[in-house]
Coordinates of C-alpha atoms and ligand atoms in Angstrom, one line a residue:
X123 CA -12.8 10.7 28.0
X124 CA -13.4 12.0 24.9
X125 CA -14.8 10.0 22.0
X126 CA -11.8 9.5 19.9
X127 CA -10.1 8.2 23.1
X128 CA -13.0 5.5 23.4
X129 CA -12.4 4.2 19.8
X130 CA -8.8 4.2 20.6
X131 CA -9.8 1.9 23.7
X132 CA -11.8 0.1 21.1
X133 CA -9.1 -1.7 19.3
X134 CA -7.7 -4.7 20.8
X135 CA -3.7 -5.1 21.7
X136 CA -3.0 -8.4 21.7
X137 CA -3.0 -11.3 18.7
X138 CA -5.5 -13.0 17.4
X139 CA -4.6 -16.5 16.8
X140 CA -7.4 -19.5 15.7
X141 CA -10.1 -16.9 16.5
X142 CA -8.7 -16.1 19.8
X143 CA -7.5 -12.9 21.3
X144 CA -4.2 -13.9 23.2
X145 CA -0.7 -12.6 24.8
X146 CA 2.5 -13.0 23.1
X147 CA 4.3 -16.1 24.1
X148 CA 6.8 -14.1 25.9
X149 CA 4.5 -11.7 27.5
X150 CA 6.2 -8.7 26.3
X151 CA 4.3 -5.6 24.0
X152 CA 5.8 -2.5 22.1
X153 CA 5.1 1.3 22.6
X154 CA 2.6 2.5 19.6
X155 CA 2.9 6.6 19.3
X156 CA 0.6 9.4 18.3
X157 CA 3.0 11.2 15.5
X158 CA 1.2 14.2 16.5
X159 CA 1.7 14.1 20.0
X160 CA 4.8 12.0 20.1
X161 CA 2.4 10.6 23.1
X162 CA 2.4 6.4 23.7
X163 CA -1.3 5.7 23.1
X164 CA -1.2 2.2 23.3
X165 CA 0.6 -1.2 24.5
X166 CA 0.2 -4.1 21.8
X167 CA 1.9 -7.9 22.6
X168 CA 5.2 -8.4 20.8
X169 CA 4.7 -11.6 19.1
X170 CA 7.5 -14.2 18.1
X171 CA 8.7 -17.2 16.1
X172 CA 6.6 -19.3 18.7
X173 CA 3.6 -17.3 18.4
X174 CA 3.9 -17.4 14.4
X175 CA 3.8 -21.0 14.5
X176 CA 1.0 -20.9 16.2
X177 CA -1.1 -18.9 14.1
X178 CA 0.4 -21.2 10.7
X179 CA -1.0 -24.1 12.7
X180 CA -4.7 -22.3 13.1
X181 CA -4.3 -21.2 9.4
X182 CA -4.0 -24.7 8.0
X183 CA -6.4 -26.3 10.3
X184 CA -8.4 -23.7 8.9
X185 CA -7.9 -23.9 5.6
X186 CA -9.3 -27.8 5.4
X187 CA -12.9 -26.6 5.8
X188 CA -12.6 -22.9 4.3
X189 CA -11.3 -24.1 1.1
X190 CA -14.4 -26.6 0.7
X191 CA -16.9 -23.6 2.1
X192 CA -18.8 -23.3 -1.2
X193 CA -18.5 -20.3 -3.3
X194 CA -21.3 -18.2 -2.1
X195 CA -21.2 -18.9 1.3
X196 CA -17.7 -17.0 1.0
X197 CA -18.9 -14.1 -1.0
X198 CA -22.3 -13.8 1.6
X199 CA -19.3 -13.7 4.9
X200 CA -17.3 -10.7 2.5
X201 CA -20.3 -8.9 2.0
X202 CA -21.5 -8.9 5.6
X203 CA -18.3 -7.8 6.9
X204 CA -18.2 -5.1 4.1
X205 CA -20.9 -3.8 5.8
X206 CA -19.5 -3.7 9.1
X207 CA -16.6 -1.5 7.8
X208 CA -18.8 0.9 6.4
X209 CA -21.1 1.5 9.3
X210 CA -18.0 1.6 11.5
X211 CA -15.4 3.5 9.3
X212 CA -15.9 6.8 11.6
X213 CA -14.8 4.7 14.1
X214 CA -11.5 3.1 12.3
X215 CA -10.4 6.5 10.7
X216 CA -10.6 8.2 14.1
X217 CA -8.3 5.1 15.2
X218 CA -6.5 5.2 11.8
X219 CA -5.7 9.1 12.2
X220 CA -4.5 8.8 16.1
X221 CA -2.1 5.9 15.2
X222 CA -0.8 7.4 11.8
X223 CA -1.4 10.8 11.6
X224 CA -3.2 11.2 8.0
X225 CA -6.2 13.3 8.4
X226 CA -9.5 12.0 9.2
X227 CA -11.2 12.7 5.9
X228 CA -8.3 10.6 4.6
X229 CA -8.1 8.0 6.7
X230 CA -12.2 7.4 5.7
X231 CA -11.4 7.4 2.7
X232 CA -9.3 4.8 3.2
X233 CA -11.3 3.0 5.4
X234 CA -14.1 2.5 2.9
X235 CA -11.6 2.0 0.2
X236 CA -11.2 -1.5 2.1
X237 CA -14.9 -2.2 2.5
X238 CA -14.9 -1.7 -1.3
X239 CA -12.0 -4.5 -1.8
X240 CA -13.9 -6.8 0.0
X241 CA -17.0 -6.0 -1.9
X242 CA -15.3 -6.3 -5.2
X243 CA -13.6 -9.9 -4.0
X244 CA -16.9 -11.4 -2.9
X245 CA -17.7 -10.5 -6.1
X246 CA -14.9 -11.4 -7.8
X247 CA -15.0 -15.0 -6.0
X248 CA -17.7 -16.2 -7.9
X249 CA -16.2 -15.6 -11.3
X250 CA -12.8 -17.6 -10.9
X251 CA -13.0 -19.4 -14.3
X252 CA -11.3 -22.1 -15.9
X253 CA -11.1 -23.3 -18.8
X254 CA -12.0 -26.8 -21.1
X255 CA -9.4 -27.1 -23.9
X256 CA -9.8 -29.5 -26.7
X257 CA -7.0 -32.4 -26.2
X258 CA -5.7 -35.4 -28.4
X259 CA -7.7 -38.6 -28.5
X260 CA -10.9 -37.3 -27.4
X261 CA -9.6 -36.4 -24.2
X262 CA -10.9 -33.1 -22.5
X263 CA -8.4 -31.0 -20.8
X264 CA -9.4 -29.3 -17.8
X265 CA -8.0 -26.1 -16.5
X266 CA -9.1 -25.3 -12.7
X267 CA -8.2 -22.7 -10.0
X268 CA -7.7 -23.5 -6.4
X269 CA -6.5 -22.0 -3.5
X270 CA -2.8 -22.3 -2.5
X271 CA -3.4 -22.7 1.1
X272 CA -1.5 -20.5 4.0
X273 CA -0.9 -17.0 2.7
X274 CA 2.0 -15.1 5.3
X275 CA 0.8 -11.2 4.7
X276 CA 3.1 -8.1 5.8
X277 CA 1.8 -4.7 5.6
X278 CA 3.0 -1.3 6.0
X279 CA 2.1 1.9 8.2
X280 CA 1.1 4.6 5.9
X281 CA -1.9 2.8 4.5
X282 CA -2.7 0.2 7.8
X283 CA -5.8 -0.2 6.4
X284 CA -6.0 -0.9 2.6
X285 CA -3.0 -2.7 2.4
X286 CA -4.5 -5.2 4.2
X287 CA -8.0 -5.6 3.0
X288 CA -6.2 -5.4 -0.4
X289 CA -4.3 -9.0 1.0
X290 CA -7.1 -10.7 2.8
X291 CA -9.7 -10.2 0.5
X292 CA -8.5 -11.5 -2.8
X293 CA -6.8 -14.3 -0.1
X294 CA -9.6 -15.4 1.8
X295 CA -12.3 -14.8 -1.5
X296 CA -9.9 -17.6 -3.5
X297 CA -10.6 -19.9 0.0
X298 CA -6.9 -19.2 1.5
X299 CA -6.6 -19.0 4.8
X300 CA -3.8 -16.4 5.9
X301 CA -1.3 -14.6 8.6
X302 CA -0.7 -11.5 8.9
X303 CA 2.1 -8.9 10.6
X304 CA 1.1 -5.5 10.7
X305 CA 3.3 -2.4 11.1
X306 CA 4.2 -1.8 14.7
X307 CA 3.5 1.8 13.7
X308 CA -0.3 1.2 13.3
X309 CA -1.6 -2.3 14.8
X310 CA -4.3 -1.2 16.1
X311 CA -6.1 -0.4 12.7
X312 CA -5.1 -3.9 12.1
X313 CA -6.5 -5.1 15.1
X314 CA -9.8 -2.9 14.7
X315 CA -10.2 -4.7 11.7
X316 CA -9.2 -8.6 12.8
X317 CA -12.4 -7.8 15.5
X318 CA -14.6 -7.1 12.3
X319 CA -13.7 -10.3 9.7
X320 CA -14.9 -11.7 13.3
X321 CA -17.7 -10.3 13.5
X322 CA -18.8 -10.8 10.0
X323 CA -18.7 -14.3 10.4
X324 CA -15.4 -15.8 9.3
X325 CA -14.8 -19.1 10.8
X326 CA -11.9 -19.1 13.2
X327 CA -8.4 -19.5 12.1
X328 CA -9.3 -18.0 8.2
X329 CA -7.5 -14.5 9.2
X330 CA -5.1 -15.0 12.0
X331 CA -2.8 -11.9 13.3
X332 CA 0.3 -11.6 14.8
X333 CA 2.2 -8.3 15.6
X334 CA 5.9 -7.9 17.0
X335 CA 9.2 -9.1 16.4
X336 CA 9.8 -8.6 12.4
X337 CA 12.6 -10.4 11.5
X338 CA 11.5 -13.3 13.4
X339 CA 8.2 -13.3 12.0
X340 CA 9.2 -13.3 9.1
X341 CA 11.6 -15.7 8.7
X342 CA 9.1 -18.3 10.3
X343 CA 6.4 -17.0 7.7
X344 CA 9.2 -17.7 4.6
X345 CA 10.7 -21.1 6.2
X346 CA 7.5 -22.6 6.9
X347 CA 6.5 -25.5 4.2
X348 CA 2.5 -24.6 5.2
X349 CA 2.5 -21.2 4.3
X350 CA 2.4 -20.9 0.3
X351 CA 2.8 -17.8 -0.3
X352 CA 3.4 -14.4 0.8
X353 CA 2.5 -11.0 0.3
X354 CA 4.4 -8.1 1.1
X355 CA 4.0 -4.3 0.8
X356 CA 6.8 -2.0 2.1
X357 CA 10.1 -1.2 1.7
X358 CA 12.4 -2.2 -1.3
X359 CA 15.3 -3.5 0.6
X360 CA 12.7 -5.9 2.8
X361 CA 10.8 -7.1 -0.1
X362 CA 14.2 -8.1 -1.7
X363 CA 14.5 -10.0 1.6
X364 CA 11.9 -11.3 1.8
X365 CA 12.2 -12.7 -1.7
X366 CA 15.6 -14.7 -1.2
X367 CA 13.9 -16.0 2.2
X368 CA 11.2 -17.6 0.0
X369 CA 13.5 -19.4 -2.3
X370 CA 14.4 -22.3 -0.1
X371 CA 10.3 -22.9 -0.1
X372 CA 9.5 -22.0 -3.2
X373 CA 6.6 -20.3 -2.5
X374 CA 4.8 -17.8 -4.6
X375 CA 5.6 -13.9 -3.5
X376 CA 3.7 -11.2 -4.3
X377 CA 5.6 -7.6 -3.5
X378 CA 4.6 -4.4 -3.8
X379 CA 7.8 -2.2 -3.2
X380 CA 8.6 1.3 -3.4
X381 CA 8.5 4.0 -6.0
X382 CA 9.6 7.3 -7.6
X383 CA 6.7 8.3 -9.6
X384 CA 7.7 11.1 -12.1
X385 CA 5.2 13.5 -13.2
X386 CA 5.8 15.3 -16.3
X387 CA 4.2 18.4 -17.4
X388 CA 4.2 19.2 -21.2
X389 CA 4.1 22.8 -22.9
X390 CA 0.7 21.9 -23.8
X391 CA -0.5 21.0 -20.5
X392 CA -3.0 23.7 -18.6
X393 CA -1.0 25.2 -16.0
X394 CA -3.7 25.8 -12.9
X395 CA -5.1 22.4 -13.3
X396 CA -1.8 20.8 -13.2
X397 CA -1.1 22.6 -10.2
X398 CA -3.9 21.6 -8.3
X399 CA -4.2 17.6 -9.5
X400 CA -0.1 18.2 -8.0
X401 CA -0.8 19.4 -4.9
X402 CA -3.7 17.2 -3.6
X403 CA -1.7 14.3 -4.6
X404 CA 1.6 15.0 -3.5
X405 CA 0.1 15.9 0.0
X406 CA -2.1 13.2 0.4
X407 CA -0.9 11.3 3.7
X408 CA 1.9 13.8 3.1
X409 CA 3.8 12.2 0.2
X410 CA 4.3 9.0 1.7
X411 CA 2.4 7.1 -0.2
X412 CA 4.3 4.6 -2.7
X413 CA 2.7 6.5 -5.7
X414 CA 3.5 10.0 -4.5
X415 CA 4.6 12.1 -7.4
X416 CA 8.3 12.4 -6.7
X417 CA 9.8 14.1 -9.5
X418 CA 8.1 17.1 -11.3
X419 CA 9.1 17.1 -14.5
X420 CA 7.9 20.7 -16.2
X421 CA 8.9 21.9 -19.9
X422 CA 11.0 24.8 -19.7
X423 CA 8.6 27.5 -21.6
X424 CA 6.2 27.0 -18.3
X425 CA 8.4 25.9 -15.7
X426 CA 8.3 29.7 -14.0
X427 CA 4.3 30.0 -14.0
X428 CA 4.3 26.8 -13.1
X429 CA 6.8 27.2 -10.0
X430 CA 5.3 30.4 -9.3
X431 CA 1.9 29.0 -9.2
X432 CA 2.7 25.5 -7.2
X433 CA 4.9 27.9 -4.2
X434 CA 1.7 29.7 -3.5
X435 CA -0.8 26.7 -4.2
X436 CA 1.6 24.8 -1.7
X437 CA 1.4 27.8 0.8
X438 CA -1.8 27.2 1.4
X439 CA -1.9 23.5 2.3
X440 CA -2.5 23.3 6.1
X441 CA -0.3 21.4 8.4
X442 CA -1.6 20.2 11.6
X443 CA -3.1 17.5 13.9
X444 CA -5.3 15.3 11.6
X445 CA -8.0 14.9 14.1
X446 CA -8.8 18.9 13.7
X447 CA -11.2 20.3 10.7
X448 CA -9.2 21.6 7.9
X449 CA -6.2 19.6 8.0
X450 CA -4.5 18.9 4.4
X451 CA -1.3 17.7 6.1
X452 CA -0.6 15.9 9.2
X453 CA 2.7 14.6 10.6
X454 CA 5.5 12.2 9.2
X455 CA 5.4 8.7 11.0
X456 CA 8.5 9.1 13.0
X457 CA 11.9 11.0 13.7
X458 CA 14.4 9.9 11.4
X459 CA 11.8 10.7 8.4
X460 CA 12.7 14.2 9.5
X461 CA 16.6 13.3 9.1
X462 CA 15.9 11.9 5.9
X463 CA 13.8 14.9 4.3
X464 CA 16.8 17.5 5.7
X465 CA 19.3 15.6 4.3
X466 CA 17.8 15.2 0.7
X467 CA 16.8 19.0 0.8
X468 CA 20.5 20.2 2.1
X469 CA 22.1 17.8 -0.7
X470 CA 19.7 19.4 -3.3
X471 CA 20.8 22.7 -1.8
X472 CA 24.4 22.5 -1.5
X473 CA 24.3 21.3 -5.3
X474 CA 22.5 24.3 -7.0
X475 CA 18.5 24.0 -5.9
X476 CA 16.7 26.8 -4.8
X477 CA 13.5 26.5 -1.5
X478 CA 10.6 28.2 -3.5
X479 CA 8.6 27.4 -0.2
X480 CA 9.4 25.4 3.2
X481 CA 12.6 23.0 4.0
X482 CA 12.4 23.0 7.6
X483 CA 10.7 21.0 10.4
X484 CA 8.0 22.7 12.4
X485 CA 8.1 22.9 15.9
X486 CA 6.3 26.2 17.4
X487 CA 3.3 25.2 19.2
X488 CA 0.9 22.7 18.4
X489 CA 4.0 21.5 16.5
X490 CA 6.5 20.9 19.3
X491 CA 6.2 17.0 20.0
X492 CA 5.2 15.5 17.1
X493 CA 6.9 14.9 13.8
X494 CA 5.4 18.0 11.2
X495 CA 7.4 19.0 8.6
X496 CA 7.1 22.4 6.5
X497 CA 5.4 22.1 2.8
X498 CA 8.3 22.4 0.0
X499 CA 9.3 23.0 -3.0
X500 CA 12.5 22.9 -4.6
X501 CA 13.5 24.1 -7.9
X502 CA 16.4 23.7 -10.4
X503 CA 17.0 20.2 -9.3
X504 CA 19.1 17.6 -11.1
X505 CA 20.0 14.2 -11.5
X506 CA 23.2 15.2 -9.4
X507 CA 21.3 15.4 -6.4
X508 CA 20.1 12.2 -4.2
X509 CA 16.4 13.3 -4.1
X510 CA 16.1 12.8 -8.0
X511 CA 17.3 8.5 -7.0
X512 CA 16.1 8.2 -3.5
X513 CA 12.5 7.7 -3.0
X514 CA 11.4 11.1 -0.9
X515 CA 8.4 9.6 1.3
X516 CA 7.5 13.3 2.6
X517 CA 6.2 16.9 1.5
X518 CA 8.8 18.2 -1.0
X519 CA 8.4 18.6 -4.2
X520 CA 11.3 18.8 -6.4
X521 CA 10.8 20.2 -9.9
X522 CA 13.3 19.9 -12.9
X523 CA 13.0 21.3 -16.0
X524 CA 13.1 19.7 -19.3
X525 CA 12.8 20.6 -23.4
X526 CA 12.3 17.6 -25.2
X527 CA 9.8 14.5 -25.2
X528 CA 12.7 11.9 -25.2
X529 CA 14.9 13.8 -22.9
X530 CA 12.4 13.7 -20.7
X531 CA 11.1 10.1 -21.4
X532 CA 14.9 9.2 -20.2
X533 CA 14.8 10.6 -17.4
X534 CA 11.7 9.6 -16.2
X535 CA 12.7 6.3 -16.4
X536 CA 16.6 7.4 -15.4
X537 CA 15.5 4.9 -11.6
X538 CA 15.6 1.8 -10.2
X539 CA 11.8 1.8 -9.6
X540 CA 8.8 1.3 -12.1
X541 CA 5.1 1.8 -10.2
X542 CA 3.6 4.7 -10.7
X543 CA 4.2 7.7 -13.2
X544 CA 2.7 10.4 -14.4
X545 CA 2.1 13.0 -17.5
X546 CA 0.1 15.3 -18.6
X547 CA -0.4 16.8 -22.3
X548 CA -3.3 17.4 -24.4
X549 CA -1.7 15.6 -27.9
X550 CA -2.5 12.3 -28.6
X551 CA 0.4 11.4 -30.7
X552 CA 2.4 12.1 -27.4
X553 CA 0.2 10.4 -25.3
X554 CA 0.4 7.1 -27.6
X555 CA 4.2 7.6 -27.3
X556 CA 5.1 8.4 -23.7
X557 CA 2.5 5.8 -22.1
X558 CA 4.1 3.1 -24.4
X559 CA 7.0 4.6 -23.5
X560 CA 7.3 4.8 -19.5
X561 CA 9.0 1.9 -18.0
X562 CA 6.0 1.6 -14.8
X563 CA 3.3 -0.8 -14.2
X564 CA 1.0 2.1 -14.1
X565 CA 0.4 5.5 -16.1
X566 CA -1.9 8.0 -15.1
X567 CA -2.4 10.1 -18.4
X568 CA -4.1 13.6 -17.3
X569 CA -4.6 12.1 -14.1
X570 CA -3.1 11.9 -10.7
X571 CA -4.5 8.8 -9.5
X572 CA -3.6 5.5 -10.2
X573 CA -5.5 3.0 -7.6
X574 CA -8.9 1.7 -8.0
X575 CA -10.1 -1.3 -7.0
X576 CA -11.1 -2.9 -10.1
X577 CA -8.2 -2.0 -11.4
X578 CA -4.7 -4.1 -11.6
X579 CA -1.8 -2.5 -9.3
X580 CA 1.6 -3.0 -9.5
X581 CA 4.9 -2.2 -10.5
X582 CA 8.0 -3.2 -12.3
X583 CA 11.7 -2.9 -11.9
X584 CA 12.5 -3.1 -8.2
X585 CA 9.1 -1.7 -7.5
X586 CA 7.6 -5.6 -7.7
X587 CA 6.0 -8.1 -8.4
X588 CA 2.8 -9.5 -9.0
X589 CA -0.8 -7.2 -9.2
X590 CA -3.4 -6.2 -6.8
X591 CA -6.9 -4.7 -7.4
X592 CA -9.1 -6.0 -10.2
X593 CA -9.6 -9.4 -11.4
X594 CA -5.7 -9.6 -11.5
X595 CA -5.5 -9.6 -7.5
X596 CA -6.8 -12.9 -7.5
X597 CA -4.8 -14.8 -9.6
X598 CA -2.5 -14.2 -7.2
X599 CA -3.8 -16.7 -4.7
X600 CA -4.7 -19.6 -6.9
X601 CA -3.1 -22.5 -8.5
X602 CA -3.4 -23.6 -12.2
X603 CA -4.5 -27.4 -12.3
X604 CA -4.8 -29.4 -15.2
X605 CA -6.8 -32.5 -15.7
X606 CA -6.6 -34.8 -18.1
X607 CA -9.9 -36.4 -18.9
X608 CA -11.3 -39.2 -20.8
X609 CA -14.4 -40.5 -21.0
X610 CA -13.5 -44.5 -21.5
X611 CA -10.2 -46.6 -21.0
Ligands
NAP492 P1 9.3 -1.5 5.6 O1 10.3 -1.0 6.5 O2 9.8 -2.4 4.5 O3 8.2 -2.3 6.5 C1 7.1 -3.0 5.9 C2 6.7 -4.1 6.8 O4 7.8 -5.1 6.7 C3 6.6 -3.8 8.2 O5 5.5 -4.5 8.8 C4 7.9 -4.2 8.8 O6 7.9 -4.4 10.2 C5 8.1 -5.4 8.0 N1 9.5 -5.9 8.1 C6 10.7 -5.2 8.2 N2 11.7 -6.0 8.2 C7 11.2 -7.3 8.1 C8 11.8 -8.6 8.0 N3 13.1 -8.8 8.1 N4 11.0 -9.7 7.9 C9 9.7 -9.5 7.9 N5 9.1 -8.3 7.9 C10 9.8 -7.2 8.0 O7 8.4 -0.4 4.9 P2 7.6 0.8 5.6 O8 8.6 1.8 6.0 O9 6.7 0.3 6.6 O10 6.7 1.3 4.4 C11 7.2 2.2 3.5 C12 7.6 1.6 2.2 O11 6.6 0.8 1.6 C13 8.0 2.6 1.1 O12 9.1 2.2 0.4 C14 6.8 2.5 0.2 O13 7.0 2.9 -1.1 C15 6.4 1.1 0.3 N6 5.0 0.9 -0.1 C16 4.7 0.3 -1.3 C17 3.4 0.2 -1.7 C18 3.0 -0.5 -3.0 O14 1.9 -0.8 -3.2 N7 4.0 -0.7 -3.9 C19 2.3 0.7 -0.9 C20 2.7 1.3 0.3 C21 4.0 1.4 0.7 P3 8.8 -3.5 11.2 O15 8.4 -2.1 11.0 O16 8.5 -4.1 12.5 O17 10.2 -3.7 10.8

């Protein structure tokens, strides 16, 4: 056995419900695949309705005494079980990698991306202000924060990790207790981490888990009167769900949804650096990532150096098993994001675009049973083709040309979604005008990266609602009370 199999061992596969580890009601578990390998590597329980209920009833029982556990007892659990993550995050990247398929120096990064959130929220914890406003009559107005009570989490497999510390730790830092479904993708980097809030300290019922049957979940998570809010990342067409589900409860929702981040490249922009700030983040977990840069915008007096340039910077990005040294690029999560990636390309095809590089699966070798796909770019594409609308979630790279600054501002914004974008240009007059400009919650101006922890993500449109990161995230799980107060009858 070797050591990566151990850590896989490592991670439980079955719920954790009121700070026990414990079958699915029905008994029954789902399949969890290596992408690499297309190998099952592990057998987690298939939770239900039942099983949900449960785990709302643990998080409100819960909630009584974690909602009255003073301030920096909170922050002193977070910052223990920070900690823990970082002295185990070989441990949950190697699990991360096996489960998902990013490469290992990725999924670390990750990893200790999450220990940072739950740093910055035990920080963050002990700063939720309010306010004292001056009312009529000598009365003092008082404006307090408290928690809302059961948060229902669902998370997504391309960053299993993040995008639930990102959810627990402004949750559980505000004194809300929560629930949360994982992807059946990656449970097991849920469940790795579920072992460590233990660990750290957190009473029982605080974080409660419970993976399996989605829909079901779900609509137990959105029905139930306990559960106060809920926080989603995925898909736009769930989230949307999700939503309506809520109505009838009125709970808060927090969604962060999908995107089609342009990135534009001005005349003025220098061609090399572009190139390589492109390709790290357009291959990072392999573009799916909800701030991949989709559409690669470049002004027509560069766009050949720059296509030129991008091919052969693109040629050298290494596809393979993420476990191995020197990986840049490891599989897609499953089959039919192959299906999807062919059909975008032969649509862009068929309608005028040109394969600079790539446009195929691979499948020699190492490649044979798992789910790699070719680097690619495309050029000459247009808003006729259904990769310009369709979020890609993969390694292509389609770049369309433009020639002026409002042309390009309109098409930019020519989509349904609004979270990341893009652009790079030495002029400030431009910069003032295209980040006021760009319809997105988030602008990265001669810079491809958009997510740090202390600072607010999110997106507009039907990319979402509500923030994470910074001081924002947390506003998200408290309630505004006001108090009336006078000092005599
Ligand atoms: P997804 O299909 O929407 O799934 C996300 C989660 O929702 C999974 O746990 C899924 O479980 C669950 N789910 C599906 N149907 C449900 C239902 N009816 N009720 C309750 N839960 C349900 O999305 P994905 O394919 O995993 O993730 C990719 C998408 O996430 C992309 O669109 C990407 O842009 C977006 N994303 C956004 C952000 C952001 O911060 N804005 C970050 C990362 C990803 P099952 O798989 O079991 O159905």
């Amino acid at each position: 056995m070797t050591e990566f199999d151990t850590y896989l061992k490592s991670a439980p596969t079955q719920l954790f419900i009121g700070g026990q580890w414990v079958d699915a009601e029905n008994g029954e578990k789902d399949e969890v695949v290596n992408p690499a390998t297309g190998q099952v590597i592990a057998r987690v329980a298939r939770g239900g309705a039942a099983d949900t209920e449960k785990a709302i009833a643990a998080a409100n029982l819960a909630f009584l005494e974690w909602s009255e556990t003073p301030a920096d007892q909170r922050a002193q659990i977070m910052r223990t079980i920070a900690d823990l993550i970082v002295a185990d995050a070989d441990r949950l990247a190697a699990i991360m990698t096996i489960e998902q398929g990013k490469p290992l120096a990725q999924a670390k990064g990750e990893v200790l991306a999450g220990a940072e959130s739950v740093r910055w929220y035990a920080e963050e914890l002990r700063r939720i202000y309010g306010e004292t406003v001056p009312g009529p009559n000598g009365q003092l107005f008082l404006v307090q924060k408290e928690p809302l009570g059961v948060v229902g989490a669902i998370t997504p497999w391309n960053f299993p990790s993040s995008m639930i510390t990102r959810k627990i730790s402004p949750a559980i830092a505000a004194g809300n207790t929560i629930v949360l479904k994982p992807s059946p993708e990656t449970p097991l980097s849920a469940t790795a981490l579920m072992a460590i809030f233990q660990k750290g300290g957190l009473p029982d019922g605080v974080v409660n888990l419970v993976t399996g049957d989605a829909p079901a979940i779900g609509r137990v998570l959105t029905q139930s009167n306990a559960v106060r809010k809920i926080a989603f990342t995925g898909s736009t067409a769930v989230g949307k769900l999700l939503f309506g589900q809520s109505a009838e409860t009125v709970k808060k929702v927090s969604l962060e949804l999908g995107g089609h981040a342009p990135f534009i490249v001005f005349a003025d922009a220098p061609v090399e650096k572009v190139v390589a700030d492109l390709v790290s983040s357009k291959f990072r977990n392999n573009g799916q990532v909800c701030t991949s840069p989709n559409r690669i915008f470049v002004h027509q007096s560069i766009v050949e150096t720059f296509t030129t340039q991008l091919a052969a910077a693109v040629r050298q990005v290494k596809v393979g098993y993420g476990l191995e040294d020197g990986v840049d690029a490891g599989p897609l999560i499953r089959e039919d994001a192959i299906a999807k990636i062919d059909r975008q390309i032969a649509d862009a095809v068929a309608k005028g675009a040109k394969l600079a590089t790539g446009g195929k699966r691979l499948t020699d070798g190492a490649f044979a049973e798992g789910y790699f796909y070719a680097p690619t770019v495309l050029t000459g594409v247009t808003n006729k083709m259904e990769i310009f609308y369709e979020e890609t979630f993969g390694p292509v790279i389609p770049v369309i040309t433009f020639s002026g600054t409002d042309e390009v501002i309109a098409m930019a914004n020519d989509t349904a979604y609004g979270l990341a974008s893009y652009f790079y240009t030495a002029d400030l007059k431009r910069i003032a005008k295209v980040s006021k400009k760009l319809q997105y919650g988030m602008v990265g101006v001669n810079s491809n990266t958009v997510a740090y922890t202390q600072a607010p993500f999110g997106g507009v449109k039907h990319s979402g609602l509500g923030r994470e990161n910074g001081h924002q995230g947390i506003e998200e799980y408290v309630n505004v009370k006001f108090i009336n107060l006078k000092y005599d009858f």
